[in-house]
CSV table of N, CA, C and O and ligand atoms in Angstrom, one decimal:
chain,number,residue,atom,x,y,z
A,7,MET,N,-27.1,15.4,-8.3
A,7,MET,CA,-27.4,14.0,-8.0
A,7,MET,C,-28.7,14.0,-7.2
A,7,MET,O,-29.1,15.0,-6.7
A,8,PRO,N,-29.5,12.9,-7.1
A,8,PRO,CA,-29.1,11.6,-7.7
A,8,PRO,C,-29.5,11.5,-9.1
A,8,PRO,O,-30.3,12.2,-9.6
A,9,TRP,N,-28.8,10.6,-9.8
A,9,TRP,CA,-29.1,10.3,-11.2
A,9,TRP,C,-30.2,9.2,-11.2
A,9,TRP,O,-31.0,9.1,-12.1
A,10,GLN,N,-30.0,8.2,-10.3
A,10,GLN,CA,-31.0,7.1,-10.2
A,10,GLN,C,-30.9,6.6,-8.8
A,10,GLN,O,-30.0,6.9,-8.1
A,11,SER,N,-31.8,5.7,-8.5
A,11,SER,CA,-31.8,5.2,-7.1
A,11,SER,C,-31.2,3.8,-7.0
A,11,SER,O,-31.5,3.1,-6.0
A,12,SER,N,-30.3,3.4,-8.0
A,12,SER,CA,-29.6,2.2,-7.9
A,12,SER,C,-28.2,2.4,-8.5
A,12,SER,O,-28.0,3.4,-9.2
A,13,PRO,N,-27.3,1.5,-8.3
A,13,PRO,CA,-26.0,1.7,-8.9
A,13,PRO,C,-25.9,1.4,-10.4
A,13,PRO,O,-26.8,0.8,-10.9
A,14,TYR,N,-24.8,1.9,-11.0
A,14,TYR,CA,-24.6,1.6,-12.4
A,14,TYR,C,-23.6,0.4,-12.4
A,14,TYR,O,-22.5,0.5,-11.8
A,15,LYS,N,-24.0,-0.6,-13.2
A,15,LYS,CA,-23.1,-1.8,-13.3
A,15,LYS,C,-22.2,-1.5,-14.5
A,15,LYS,O,-22.7,-1.1,-15.6
A,16,ILE,N,-20.9,-1.6,-14.3
A,16,ILE,CA,-19.9,-1.3,-15.4
A,16,ILE,C,-19.0,-2.6,-15.6
A,16,ILE,O,-18.5,-3.1,-14.6
A,17,ASP,N,-18.9,-3.0,-16.8
A,17,ASP,CA,-18.0,-4.2,-17.1
A,17,ASP,C,-16.6,-3.6,-17.3
A,17,ASP,O,-16.3,-3.2,-18.4
A,18,ALA,N,-15.9,-3.5,-16.3
A,18,ALA,CA,-14.6,-2.9,-16.3
A,18,ALA,C,-13.5,-3.9,-16.8
A,18,ALA,O,-13.6,-5.1,-16.7
A,19,VAL,N,-12.5,-3.3,-17.4
A,19,VAL,CA,-11.4,-4.0,-18.0
A,19,VAL,C,-10.1,-3.6,-17.3
A,19,VAL,O,-9.8,-2.4,-17.1
A,20,ALA,N,-9.3,-4.5,-16.9
A,20,ALA,CA,-8.0,-4.2,-16.3
A,20,ALA,C,-7.2,-3.2,-17.0
A,20,ALA,O,-7.0,-3.3,-18.3
A,21,GLY,N,-6.7,-2.2,-16.3
A,21,GLY,CA,-5.8,-1.2,-16.9
A,21,GLY,C,-6.6,0.0,-17.4
A,21,GLY,O,-6.0,1.0,-17.7
A,22,GLN,N,-7.9,-0.1,-17.5
A,22,GLN,CA,-8.8,1.0,-17.9
A,22,GLN,C,-8.8,2.1,-16.8
A,22,GLN,O,-8.8,1.8,-15.6
A,23,THR,N,-8.7,3.3,-17.3
A,23,THR,CA,-8.8,4.5,-16.3
A,23,THR,C,-10.2,5.1,-16.5
A,23,THR,O,-10.6,5.4,-17.7
A,24,LEU,N,-10.9,5.2,-15.4
A,24,LEU,CA,-12.3,5.8,-15.5
A,24,LEU,C,-12.4,7.0,-14.6
A,24,LEU,O,-11.8,7.0,-13.5
A,25,ALA,N,-13.1,8.0,-15.1
A,25,ALA,CA,-13.3,9.3,-14.4
A,25,ALA,C,-14.8,9.4,-14.0
A,25,ALA,O,-15.6,9.6,-14.9
A,26,PHE,N,-15.1,9.3,-12.8
A,26,PHE,CA,-16.5,9.4,-12.3
A,26,PHE,C,-16.8,10.8,-11.9
A,26,PHE,O,-16.0,11.4,-11.2
A,27,CYS,N,-18.0,11.2,-12.2
A,27,CYS,CA,-18.5,12.6,-11.8
A,27,CYS,C,-18.6,12.6,-10.3
A,27,CYS,O,-19.2,11.7,-9.7
A,28,SER,N,-18.1,13.7,-9.7
A,28,SER,CA,-18.4,14.0,-8.3
A,28,SER,C,-19.2,15.3,-8.1
A,28,SER,O,-19.5,15.6,-6.9
A,29,CYS,N,-19.5,16.0,-9.1
A,29,CYS,CA,-20.1,17.3,-9.0
A,29,CYS,C,-21.6,17.2,-9.2
A,29,CYS,O,-22.4,18.1,-8.9
A,30,GLY,N,-22.1,16.1,-9.9
A,30,GLY,CA,-23.5,15.9,-10.1
A,30,GLY,C,-24.0,16.6,-11.4
A,30,GLY,O,-25.2,16.5,-11.7
A,31,GLN,N,-23.2,17.3,-12.1
A,31,GLN,CA,-23.6,18.1,-13.3
A,31,GLN,C,-23.5,17.3,-14.6
A,31,GLN,O,-23.9,17.8,-15.6
A,32,THR,N,-22.8,16.2,-14.6
A,32,THR,CA,-22.6,15.5,-15.9
A,32,THR,C,-23.8,15.1,-16.6
A,32,THR,O,-24.9,14.9,-16.0
A,33,LYS,N,-23.7,15.1,-17.9
A,33,LYS,CA,-24.9,14.7,-18.8
A,33,LYS,C,-24.7,13.2,-19.1
A,33,LYS,O,-25.5,12.6,-19.9
A,34,ASN,N,-23.6,12.6,-18.7
A,34,ASN,CA,-23.3,11.2,-19.0
A,34,ASN,C,-23.0,10.4,-17.7
A,34,ASN,O,-21.9,9.9,-17.6
A,35,PRO,N,-23.9,10.4,-16.8
A,35,PRO,CA,-23.6,9.7,-15.5
A,35,PRO,C,-23.4,8.2,-15.7
A,35,PRO,O,-24.0,7.6,-16.6
A,36,PRO,N,-22.5,7.6,-14.9
A,36,PRO,CA,-21.8,8.2,-13.7
A,36,PRO,C,-20.5,8.8,-14.1
A,36,PRO,O,-19.7,9.2,-13.2
A,37,TYR,N,-20.2,9.0,-15.4
A,37,TYR,CA,-18.9,9.5,-15.8
A,37,TYR,C,-18.8,11.0,-15.8
A,37,TYR,O,-19.8,11.7,-16.1
A,38,CYS,N,-17.6,11.6,-15.6
A,38,CYS,CA,-17.4,13.0,-15.8
A,38,CYS,C,-17.4,13.3,-17.3
A,38,CYS,O,-16.9,12.6,-18.1
A,39,ASP,N,-18.1,14.5,-17.6
A,39,ASP,CA,-18.1,14.9,-19.0
A,39,ASP,C,-17.5,16.3,-19.1
A,39,ASP,O,-17.7,17.0,-20.1
A,40,GLY,N,-16.9,16.8,-18.1
A,40,GLY,CA,-16.2,18.1,-18.1
A,40,GLY,C,-17.1,19.2,-17.6
A,40,GLY,O,-16.7,20.4,-17.5
A,41,SER,N,-18.4,18.9,-17.2
A,41,SER,CA,-19.3,19.9,-16.8
A,41,SER,C,-18.9,20.6,-15.5
A,41,SER,O,-19.5,21.6,-15.1
A,42,HIS,N,-18.0,20.0,-14.7
A,42,HIS,CA,-17.6,20.5,-13.4
A,42,HIS,C,-16.8,21.8,-13.6
A,42,HIS,O,-16.6,22.4,-12.5
A,43,LYS,N,-16.3,22.1,-14.8
A,43,LYS,CA,-15.4,23.3,-14.9
A,43,LYS,C,-16.0,24.5,-14.3
A,43,LYS,O,-17.2,24.9,-14.5
A,44,GLY,N,-15.2,25.2,-13.4
A,44,GLY,CA,-15.7,26.4,-12.8
A,44,GLY,C,-16.3,26.1,-11.4
A,44,GLY,O,-16.6,27.0,-10.7
A,45,SER,N,-16.6,24.8,-11.1
A,45,SER,CA,-17.3,24.5,-9.8
A,45,SER,C,-16.3,24.3,-8.7
A,45,SER,O,-16.7,24.2,-7.5
A,46,GLY,N,-15.0,24.1,-9.0
A,46,GLY,CA,-14.0,23.8,-8.0
A,46,GLY,C,-14.0,22.3,-7.7
A,46,GLY,O,-13.2,21.9,-6.8
A,47,LYS,N,-14.8,21.5,-8.3
A,47,LYS,CA,-14.8,20.1,-8.1
A,47,LYS,C,-14.0,19.4,-9.2
A,47,LYS,O,-13.8,20.0,-10.2
A,48,ALA,N,-13.7,18.1,-8.9
A,48,ALA,CA,-12.9,17.4,-9.9
A,48,ALA,C,-13.5,15.9,-9.9
A,48,ALA,O,-14.0,15.5,-8.9
A,49,PRO,N,-13.3,15.2,-11.0
A,49,PRO,CA,-13.8,13.9,-11.0
A,49,PRO,C,-13.0,12.9,-10.1
A,49,PRO,O,-11.8,13.2,-9.8
A,50,LYS,N,-13.6,11.8,-9.8
A,50,LYS,CA,-12.9,10.8,-9.1
A,50,LYS,C,-12.3,9.8,-10.1
A,50,LYS,O,-13.1,9.1,-10.8
A,51,VAL,N,-11.0,9.8,-10.2
A,51,VAL,CA,-10.4,9.0,-11.3
A,51,VAL,C,-9.8,7.7,-10.7
A,51,VAL,O,-9.1,7.8,-9.7
A,52,ILE,N,-10.1,6.6,-11.3
A,52,ILE,CA,-9.6,5.3,-10.8
A,52,ILE,C,-9.1,4.5,-11.9
A,52,ILE,O,-9.5,4.7,-13.1
A,53,THR,N,-8.1,3.6,-11.6
A,53,THR,CA,-7.6,2.7,-12.6
A,53,THR,C,-8.1,1.3,-12.2
A,53,THR,O,-7.9,0.9,-11.0
A,54,ILE,N,-8.7,0.6,-13.1
A,54,ILE,CA,-9.2,-0.8,-12.9
A,54,ILE,C,-8.1,-1.8,-12.8
A,54,ILE,O,-7.2,-1.8,-13.6
A,55,GLU,N,-8.1,-2.6,-11.7
A,55,GLU,CA,-7.0,-3.5,-11.5
A,55,GLU,C,-7.3,-4.9,-12.1
A,55,GLU,O,-6.3,-5.6,-12.4
A,56,LYS,N,-8.5,-5.3,-12.2
A,56,LYS,CA,-8.8,-6.6,-12.8
A,56,LYS,C,-10.1,-6.5,-13.6
A,56,LYS,O,-11.0,-5.7,-13.3
A,57,ASP,N,-10.3,-7.4,-14.6
A,57,ASP,CA,-11.5,-7.5,-15.4
A,57,ASP,C,-12.7,-7.9,-14.5
A,57,ASP,O,-12.5,-8.7,-13.5
A,58,GLY,N,-13.8,-7.3,-14.8
A,58,GLY,CA,-15.0,-7.8,-14.0
A,58,GLY,C,-15.9,-6.6,-13.8
A,58,GLY,O,-15.5,-5.4,-13.9
A,59,PRO,N,-17.1,-6.9,-13.3
A,59,PRO,CA,-18.1,-5.9,-13.1
A,59,PRO,C,-17.8,-5.0,-11.8
A,59,PRO,O,-17.3,-5.6,-10.8
A,60,ILE,N,-18.0,-3.8,-11.9
A,60,ILE,CA,-18.0,-2.9,-10.7
A,60,ILE,C,-19.3,-2.2,-10.7
A,60,ILE,O,-20.0,-2.0,-11.7
A,61,TRP,N,-19.7,-1.7,-9.5
A,61,TRP,CA,-21.0,-1.0,-9.4
A,61,TRP,C,-20.6,0.4,-8.9
A,61,TRP,O,-20.1,0.6,-7.8
A,62,ALA,N,-21.0,1.4,-9.7
A,62,ALA,CA,-20.7,2.8,-9.4
A,62,ALA,C,-22.0,3.4,-8.8
A,62,ALA,O,-23.1,3.2,-9.2
A,63,CYS,N,-21.8,4.3,-7.8
A,63,CYS,CA,-22.9,4.9,-7.1
A,63,CYS,C,-23.7,5.8,-8.1
A,63,CYS,O,-23.1,6.5,-9.0
A,64,GLY,N,-25.0,5.6,-8.0
A,64,GLY,CA,-25.9,6.4,-8.9
A,64,GLY,C,-26.8,7.4,-8.1
A,64,GLY,O,-27.4,8.3,-8.6
A,65,CYS,N,-26.8,7.2,-6.7
A,65,CYS,CA,-27.7,8.0,-5.9
A,65,CYS,C,-27.0,9.2,-5.2
A,65,CYS,O,-27.7,10.0,-4.7
A,66,GLY,N,-25.7,9.2,-5.2
A,66,GLY,CA,-25.0,10.3,-4.5
A,66,GLY,C,-24.8,10.2,-3.0
A,66,GLY,O,-24.3,11.1,-2.4
A,67,LYS,N,-25.2,9.1,-2.4
A,67,LYS,CA,-25.2,8.9,-1.0
A,67,LYS,C,-24.0,8.1,-0.5
A,67,LYS,O,-23.8,7.9,0.7
A,68,THR,N,-23.3,7.4,-1.4
A,68,THR,CA,-22.2,6.5,-1.0
A,68,THR,C,-21.2,7.2,-0.1
A,68,THR,O,-20.8,8.4,-0.3
A,69,MET,N,-20.6,6.4,0.8
A,69,MET,CA,-19.5,6.9,1.6
A,69,MET,C,-18.2,6.3,1.1
A,69,MET,O,-17.1,6.5,1.7
A,70,ASN,N,-18.3,5.6,-0.1
A,70,ASN,CA,-17.1,4.9,-0.6
A,70,ASN,C,-17.0,5.3,-2.1
A,70,ASN,O,-16.9,4.4,-3.0
A,71,SER,N,-17.1,6.6,-2.5
A,71,SER,CA,-17.1,7.0,-3.8
A,71,SER,C,-15.9,6.6,-4.6
A,71,SER,O,-14.8,6.6,-4.0
A,72,PRO,N,-16.0,6.1,-5.9
A,72,PRO,CA,-17.2,6.2,-6.7
A,72,PRO,C,-18.0,4.9,-6.6
A,72,PRO,O,-18.9,4.8,-7.4
A,73,PHE,N,-17.8,4.0,-5.7
A,73,PHE,CA,-18.4,2.8,-5.7
A,73,PHE,C,-19.7,2.8,-4.8
A,73,PHE,O,-19.8,3.6,-3.9
A,74,CYS,N,-20.7,2.0,-5.2
A,74,CYS,CA,-21.9,1.8,-4.5
A,74,CYS,C,-21.6,1.1,-3.1
A,74,CYS,O,-20.8,0.2,-3.1
A,75,ASP,N,-22.1,1.6,-2.0
A,75,ASP,CA,-21.9,1.0,-0.7
A,75,ASP,C,-23.3,0.6,-0.2
A,75,ASP,O,-23.4,0.2,1.0
A,76,GLY,N,-24.3,0.6,-1.0
A,76,GLY,CA,-25.6,0.1,-0.5
A,76,GLY,C,-26.5,1.3,0.1
A,76,GLY,O,-27.6,1.0,0.5
A,77,SER,N,-25.9,2.5,0.2
A,77,SER,CA,-26.7,3.6,0.8
A,77,SER,C,-28.0,3.9,0.1
A,77,SER,O,-28.9,4.5,0.7
A,78,HIS,N,-28.1,3.6,-1.2
A,78,HIS,CA,-29.4,3.9,-1.9
A,78,HIS,C,-30.6,3.1,-1.3
A,78,HIS,O,-31.7,3.5,-1.5
A,79,LYS,N,-30.3,2.1,-0.5
A,79,LYS,CA,-31.4,1.3,0.0
A,79,LYS,C,-32.0,2.0,1.3
A,79,LYS,O,-33.1,1.7,1.7
A,80,GLY,N,-31.2,2.9,1.9
A,80,GLY,CA,-31.7,3.5,3.1
A,80,GLY,C,-32.3,4.8,3.0
A,80,GLY,O,-33.1,5.4,2.9
B,106,FES,S1,-18.7,16.6,-14.7
B,106,FES,FE1,-19.0,16.2,-12.6
B,106,FES,S2,-16.9,16.0,-11.9
B,106,FES,FE2,-16.7,16.3,-14.0
């Protein structure tokens, strides 16, 4: 990380399960692509509760992973 200096907007759908990369090695940010294997790290998996946009951290500084908390501005 970082992949970019702003969050990724995702049009999420209720019931969808998303796995976000926490290791920084994915080739498909912000999602896990399995590149973490052997690193001892694991993706952050969430289930979407309602339809609508979410913002996933792209800078790696968030304190509320996998969501953007505005830390990219600082
Ligand atoms: S590729 Fe980074 S956590 Fe899976």
